[in-house]
PDB file of C-alpha atoms in Angstrom:
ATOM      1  CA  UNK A   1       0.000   0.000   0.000  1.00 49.00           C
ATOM      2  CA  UNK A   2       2.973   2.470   0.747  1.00 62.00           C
ATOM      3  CA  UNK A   3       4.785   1.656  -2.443  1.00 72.00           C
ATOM      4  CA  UNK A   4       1.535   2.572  -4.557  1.00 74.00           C
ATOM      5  CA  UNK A   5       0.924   5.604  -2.534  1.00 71.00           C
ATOM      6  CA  UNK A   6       4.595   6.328  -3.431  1.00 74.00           C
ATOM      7  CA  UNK A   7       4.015   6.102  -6.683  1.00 77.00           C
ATOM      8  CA  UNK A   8       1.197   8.590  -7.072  1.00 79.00           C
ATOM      9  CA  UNK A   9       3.651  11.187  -4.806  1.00 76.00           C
ATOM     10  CA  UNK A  10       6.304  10.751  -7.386  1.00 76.00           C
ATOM     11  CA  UNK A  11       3.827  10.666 -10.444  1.00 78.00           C
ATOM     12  CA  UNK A  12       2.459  13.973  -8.606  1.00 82.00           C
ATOM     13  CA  UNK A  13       6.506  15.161  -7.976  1.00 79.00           C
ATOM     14  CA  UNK A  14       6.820  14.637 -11.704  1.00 78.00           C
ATOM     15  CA  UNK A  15       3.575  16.646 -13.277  1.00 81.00           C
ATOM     16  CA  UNK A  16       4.320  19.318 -11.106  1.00 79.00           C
ATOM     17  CA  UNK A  17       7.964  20.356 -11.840  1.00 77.00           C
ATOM     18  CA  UNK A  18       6.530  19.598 -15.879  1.00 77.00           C
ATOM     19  CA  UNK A  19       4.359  22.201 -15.297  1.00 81.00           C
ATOM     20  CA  UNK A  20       6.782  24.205 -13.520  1.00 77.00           C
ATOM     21  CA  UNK A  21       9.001  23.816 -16.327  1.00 74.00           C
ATOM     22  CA  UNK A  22       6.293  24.794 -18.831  1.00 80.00           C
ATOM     23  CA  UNK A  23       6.318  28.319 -16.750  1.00 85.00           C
ATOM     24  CA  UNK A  24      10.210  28.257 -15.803  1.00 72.00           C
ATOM     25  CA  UNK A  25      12.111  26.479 -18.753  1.00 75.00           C
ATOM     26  CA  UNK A  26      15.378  28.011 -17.770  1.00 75.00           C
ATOM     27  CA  UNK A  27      15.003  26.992 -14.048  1.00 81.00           C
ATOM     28  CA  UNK A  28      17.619  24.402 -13.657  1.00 92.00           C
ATOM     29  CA  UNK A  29      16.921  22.761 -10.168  1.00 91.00           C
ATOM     30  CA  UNK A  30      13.461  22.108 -11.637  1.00 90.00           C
ATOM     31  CA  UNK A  31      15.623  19.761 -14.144  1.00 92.00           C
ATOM     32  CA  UNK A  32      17.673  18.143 -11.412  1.00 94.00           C
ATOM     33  CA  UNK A  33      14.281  17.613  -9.346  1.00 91.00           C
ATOM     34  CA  UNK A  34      12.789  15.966 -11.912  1.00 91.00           C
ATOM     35  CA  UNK A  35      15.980  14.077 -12.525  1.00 94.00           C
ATOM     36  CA  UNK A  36      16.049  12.701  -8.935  1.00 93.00           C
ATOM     37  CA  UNK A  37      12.329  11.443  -9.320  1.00 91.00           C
ATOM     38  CA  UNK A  38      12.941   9.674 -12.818  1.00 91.00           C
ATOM     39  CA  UNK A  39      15.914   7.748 -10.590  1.00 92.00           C
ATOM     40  CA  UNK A  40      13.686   6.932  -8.035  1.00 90.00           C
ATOM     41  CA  UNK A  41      11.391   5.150 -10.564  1.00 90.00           C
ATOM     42  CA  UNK A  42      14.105   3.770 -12.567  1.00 91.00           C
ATOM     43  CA  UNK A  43      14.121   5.542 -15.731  1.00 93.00           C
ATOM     44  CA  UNK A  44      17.794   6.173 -15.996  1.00 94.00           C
ATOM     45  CA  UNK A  45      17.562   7.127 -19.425  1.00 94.00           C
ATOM     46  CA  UNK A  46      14.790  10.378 -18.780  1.00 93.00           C
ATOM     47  CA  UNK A  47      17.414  11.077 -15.487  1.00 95.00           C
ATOM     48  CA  UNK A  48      20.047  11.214 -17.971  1.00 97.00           C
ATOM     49  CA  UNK A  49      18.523  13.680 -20.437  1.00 96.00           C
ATOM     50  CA  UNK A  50      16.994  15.780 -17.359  1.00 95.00           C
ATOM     51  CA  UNK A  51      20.705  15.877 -15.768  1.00 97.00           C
ATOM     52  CA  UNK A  52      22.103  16.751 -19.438  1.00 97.00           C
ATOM     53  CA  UNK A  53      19.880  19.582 -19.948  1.00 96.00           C
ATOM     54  CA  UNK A  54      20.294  21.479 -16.453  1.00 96.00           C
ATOM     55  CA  UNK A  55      24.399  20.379 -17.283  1.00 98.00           C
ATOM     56  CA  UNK A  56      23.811  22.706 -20.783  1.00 96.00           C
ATOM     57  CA  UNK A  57      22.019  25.091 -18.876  1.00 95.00           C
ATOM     58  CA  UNK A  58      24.213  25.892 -16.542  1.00 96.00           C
ATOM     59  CA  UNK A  59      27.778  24.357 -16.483  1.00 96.00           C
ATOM     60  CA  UNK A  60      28.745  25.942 -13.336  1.00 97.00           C
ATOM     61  CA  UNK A  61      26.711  24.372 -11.386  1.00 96.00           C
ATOM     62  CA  UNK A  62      28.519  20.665  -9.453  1.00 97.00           C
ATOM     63  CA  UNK A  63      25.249  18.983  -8.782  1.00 97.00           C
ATOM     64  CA  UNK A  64      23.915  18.575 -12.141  1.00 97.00           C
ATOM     65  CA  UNK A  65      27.751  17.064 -12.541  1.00 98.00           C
ATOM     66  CA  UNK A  66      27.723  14.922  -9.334  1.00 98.00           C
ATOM     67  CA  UNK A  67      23.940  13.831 -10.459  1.00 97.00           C
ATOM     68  CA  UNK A  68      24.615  12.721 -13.782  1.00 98.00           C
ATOM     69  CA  UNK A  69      27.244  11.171 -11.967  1.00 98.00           C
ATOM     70  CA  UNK A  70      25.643   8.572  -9.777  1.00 96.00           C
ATOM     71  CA  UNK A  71      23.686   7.527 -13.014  1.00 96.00           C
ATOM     72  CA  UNK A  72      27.408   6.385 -14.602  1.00 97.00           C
ATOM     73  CA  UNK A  73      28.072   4.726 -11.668  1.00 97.00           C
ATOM     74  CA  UNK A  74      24.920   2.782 -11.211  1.00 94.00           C
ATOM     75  CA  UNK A  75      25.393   1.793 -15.012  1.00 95.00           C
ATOM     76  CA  UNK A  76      29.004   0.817 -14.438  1.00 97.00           C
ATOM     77  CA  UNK A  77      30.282   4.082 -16.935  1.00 98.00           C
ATOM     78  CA  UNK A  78      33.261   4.363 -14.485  1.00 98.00           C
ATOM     79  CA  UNK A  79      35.606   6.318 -17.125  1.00 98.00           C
ATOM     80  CA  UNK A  80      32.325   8.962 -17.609  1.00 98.00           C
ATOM     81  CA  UNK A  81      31.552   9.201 -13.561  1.00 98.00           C
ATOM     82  CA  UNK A  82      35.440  10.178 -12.997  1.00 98.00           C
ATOM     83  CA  UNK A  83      34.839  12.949 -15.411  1.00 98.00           C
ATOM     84  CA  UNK A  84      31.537  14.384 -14.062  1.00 98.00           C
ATOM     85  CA  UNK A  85      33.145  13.883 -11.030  1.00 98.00           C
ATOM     86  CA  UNK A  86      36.275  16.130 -11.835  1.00 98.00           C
ATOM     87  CA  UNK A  87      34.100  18.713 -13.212  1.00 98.00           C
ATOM     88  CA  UNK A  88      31.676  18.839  -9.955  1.00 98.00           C
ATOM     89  CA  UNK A  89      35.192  18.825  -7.754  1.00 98.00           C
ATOM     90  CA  UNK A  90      36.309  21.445  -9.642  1.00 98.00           C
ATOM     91  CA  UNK A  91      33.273  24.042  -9.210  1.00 98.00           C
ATOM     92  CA  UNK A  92      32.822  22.889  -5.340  1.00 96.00           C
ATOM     93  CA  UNK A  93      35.724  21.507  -3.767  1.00 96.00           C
ATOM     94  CA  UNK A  94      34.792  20.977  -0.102  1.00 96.00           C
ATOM     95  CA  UNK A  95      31.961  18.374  -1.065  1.00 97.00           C
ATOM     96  CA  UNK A  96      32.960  15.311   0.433  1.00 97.00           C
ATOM     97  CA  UNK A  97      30.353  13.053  -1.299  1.00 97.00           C
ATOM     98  CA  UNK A  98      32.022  14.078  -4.637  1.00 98.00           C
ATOM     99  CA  UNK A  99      35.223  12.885  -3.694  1.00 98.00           C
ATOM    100  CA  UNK A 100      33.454   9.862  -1.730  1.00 97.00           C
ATOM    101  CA  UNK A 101      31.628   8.725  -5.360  1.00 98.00           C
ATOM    102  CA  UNK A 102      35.077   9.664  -7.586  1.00 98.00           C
ATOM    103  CA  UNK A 103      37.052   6.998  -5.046  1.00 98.00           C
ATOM    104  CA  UNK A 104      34.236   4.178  -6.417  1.00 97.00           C
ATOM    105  CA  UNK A 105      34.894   5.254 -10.118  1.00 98.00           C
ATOM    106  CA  UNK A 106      38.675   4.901  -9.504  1.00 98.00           C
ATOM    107  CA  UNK A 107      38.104   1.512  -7.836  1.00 97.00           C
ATOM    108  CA  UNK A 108      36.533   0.243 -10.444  1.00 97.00           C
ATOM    109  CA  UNK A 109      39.113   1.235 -12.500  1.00 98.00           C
ATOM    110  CA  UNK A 110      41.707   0.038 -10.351  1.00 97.00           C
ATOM    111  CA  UNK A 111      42.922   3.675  -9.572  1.00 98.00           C
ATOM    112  CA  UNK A 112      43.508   2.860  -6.294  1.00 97.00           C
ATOM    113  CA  UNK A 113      46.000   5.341  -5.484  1.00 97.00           C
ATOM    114  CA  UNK A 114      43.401   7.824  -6.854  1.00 98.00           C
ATOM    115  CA  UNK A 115      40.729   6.203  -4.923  1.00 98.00           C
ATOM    116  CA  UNK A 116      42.841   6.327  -1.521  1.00 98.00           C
ATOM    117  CA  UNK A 117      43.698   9.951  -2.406  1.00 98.00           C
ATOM    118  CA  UNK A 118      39.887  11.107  -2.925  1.00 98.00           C
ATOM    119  CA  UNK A 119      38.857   8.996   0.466  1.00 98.00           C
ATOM    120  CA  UNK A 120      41.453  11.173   2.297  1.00 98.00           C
ATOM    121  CA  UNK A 121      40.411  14.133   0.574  1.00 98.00           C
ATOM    122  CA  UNK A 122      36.935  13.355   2.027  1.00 97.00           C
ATOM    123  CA  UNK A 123      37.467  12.550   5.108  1.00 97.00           C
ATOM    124  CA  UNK A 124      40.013  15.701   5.293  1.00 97.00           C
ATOM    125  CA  UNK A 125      36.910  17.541   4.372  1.00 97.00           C
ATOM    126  CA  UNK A 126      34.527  15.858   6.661  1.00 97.00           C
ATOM    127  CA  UNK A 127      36.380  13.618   9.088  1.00 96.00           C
ATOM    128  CA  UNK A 128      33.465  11.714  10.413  1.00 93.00           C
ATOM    129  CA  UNK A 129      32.151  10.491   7.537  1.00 95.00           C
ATOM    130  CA  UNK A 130      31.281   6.948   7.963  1.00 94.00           C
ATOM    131  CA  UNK A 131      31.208   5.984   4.085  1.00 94.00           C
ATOM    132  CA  UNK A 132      34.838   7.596   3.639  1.00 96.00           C
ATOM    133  CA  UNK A 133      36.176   5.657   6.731  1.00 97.00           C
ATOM    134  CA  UNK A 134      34.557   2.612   5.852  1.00 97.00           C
ATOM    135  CA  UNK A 135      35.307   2.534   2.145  1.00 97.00           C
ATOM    136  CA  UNK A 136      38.942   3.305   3.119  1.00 97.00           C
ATOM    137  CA  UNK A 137      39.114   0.768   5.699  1.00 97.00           C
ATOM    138  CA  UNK A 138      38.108  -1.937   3.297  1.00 97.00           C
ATOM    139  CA  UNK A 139      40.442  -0.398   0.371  1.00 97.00           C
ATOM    140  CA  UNK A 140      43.629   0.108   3.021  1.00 97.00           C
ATOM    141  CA  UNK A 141      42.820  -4.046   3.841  1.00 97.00           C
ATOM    142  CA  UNK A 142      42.439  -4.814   0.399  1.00 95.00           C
ATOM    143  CA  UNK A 143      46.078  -2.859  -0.095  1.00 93.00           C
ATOM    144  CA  UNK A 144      47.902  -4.425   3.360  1.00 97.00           C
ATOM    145  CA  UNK A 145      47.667  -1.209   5.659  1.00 97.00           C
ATOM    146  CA  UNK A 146      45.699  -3.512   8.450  1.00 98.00           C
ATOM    147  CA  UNK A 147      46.373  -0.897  11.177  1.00 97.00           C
ATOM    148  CA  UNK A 148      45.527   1.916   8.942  1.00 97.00           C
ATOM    149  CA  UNK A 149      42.202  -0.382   8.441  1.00 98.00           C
ATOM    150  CA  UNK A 150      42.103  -0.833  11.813  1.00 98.00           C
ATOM    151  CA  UNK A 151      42.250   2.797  12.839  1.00 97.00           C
ATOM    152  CA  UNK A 152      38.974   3.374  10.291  1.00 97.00           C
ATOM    153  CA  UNK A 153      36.825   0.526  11.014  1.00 97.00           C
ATOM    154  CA  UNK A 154      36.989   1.793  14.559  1.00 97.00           C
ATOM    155  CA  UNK A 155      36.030   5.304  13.806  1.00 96.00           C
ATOM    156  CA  UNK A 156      33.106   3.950  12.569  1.00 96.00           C
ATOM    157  CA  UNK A 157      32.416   1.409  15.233  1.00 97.00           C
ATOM    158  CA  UNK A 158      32.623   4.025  18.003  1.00 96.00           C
ATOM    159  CA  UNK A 159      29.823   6.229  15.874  1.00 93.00           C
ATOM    160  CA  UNK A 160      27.405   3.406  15.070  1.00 95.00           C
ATOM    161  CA  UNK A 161      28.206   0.576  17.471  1.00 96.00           C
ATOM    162  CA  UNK A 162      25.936  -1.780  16.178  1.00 95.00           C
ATOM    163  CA  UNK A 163      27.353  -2.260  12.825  1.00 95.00           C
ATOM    164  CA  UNK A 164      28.247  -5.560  12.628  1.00 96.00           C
ATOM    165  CA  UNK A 165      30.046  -5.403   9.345  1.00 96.00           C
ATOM    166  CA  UNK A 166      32.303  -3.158  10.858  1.00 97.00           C
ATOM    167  CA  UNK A 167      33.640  -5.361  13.496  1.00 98.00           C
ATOM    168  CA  UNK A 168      33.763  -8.613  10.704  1.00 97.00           C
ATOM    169  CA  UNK A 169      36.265  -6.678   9.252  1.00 98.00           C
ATOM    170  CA  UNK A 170      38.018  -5.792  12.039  1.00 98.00           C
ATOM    171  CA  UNK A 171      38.636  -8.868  13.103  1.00 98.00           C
ATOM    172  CA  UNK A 172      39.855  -9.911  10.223  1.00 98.00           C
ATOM    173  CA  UNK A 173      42.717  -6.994   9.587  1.00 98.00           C
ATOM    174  CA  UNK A 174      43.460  -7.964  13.561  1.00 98.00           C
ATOM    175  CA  UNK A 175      44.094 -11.391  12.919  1.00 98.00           C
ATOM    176  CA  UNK A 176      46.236 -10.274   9.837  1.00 97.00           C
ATOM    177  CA  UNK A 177      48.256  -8.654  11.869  1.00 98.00           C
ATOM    178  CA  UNK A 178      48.507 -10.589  15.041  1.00 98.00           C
ATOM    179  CA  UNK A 179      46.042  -9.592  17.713  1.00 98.00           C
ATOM    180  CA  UNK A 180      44.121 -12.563  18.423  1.00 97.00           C
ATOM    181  CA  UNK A 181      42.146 -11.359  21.511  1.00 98.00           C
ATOM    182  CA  UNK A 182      41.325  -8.532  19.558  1.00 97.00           C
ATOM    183  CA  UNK A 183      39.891 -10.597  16.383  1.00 98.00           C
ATOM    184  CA  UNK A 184      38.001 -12.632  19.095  1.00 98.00           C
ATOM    185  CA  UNK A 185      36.617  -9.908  21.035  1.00 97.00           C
ATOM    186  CA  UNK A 186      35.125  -8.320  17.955  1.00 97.00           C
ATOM    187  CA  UNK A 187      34.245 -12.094  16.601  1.00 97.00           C
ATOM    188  CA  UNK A 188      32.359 -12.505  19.491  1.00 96.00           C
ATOM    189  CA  UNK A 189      30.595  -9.105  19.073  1.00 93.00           C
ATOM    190  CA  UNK A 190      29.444 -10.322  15.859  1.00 92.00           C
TER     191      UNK A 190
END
């Protein structure tokens, strides 16, 4: 019942910035609001062209960039994410989510120098951001820093103590590095 009466709110979302539109063509935001609700029903390709017009409309603004984004990165275009990416960077530069969403584009490119540089970029920016410190806990594992894992999975822990992922992985860059009481204390957390 909630999901149908969400549908009609983003049916209603979508008529309304149309007709907004038909009133205020040159009112970007109207193009990224639209945008957002075409993701949240799944037509990438109408997000795409809604993103692409506010982009032509106004280049200097980073969230048509860092939306358009997240569309490349949901359809695996890594290469085209990194570039949106760049360009939203480039017009707002203390937006950690930006940097956050250009690590995953390196990743998947197997930047990871890049993608270790934009986590601590991010977490320069916002230093208790749980994606950043998570992401580059998991990334400094994947790369043998286990203490440097260590030292994020924690940060995290001690904001959201219940997540039990966190500690998994903990435990595992302990044991990698020798401290079996601490792999079995957070083992036995889990």
């Amino acid at each position: 019942k909630s999901s149908a009466a969400s549908d009609v709110y983003k049916r209603q979302a979508k008529e309304d910035l149309g007709k907004l539109l038909a009133i205020a063509p040159r009112y970007t935001r109207a193009y990224l609001m639209r945008g957002e609700v075409n993701l949240k029903q799944n037509d990438t390709i109408q997000a795409l062209k809604d993103f692409d017009k506010a982009i032509d409309m106004d280049r200097y603004d980073p969230d048509g960039w860092a939306a358009r984004a997240i569309v490349r990165l949901q359809q695996s275009d890594y290469k085209k994410a990194e570039s949106d990416l760049d360009q939203a960077i480039h017009l707002s530069a203390r937006n950690s989510g930006n940097y956050i969403n250009r690590a995953l584009a390196r990743f998947h490119q197997n930047n990871l120098r890049g993608a270790m540089s934009d986590y601590d970029l991010a977490l320069d920016i916002d230093p208790n951001n749980f994606l950043g410190h998570y992401n580059r806990g998991l990334l400094r594992a994947q790369t043998g820093d286990y203490r440097g894992a260590i030292s994020d999975y924690s940060k995290v822990i001690d904001e959201y103590p219940n997540f039990m992922a966190g500690y998994y992985h903990r435990a595992e860059a302990r044991k990698k590095i020798g401290d079996r009481k601490g792999a079995e204390q957070d083992e036995f957390k889990v």
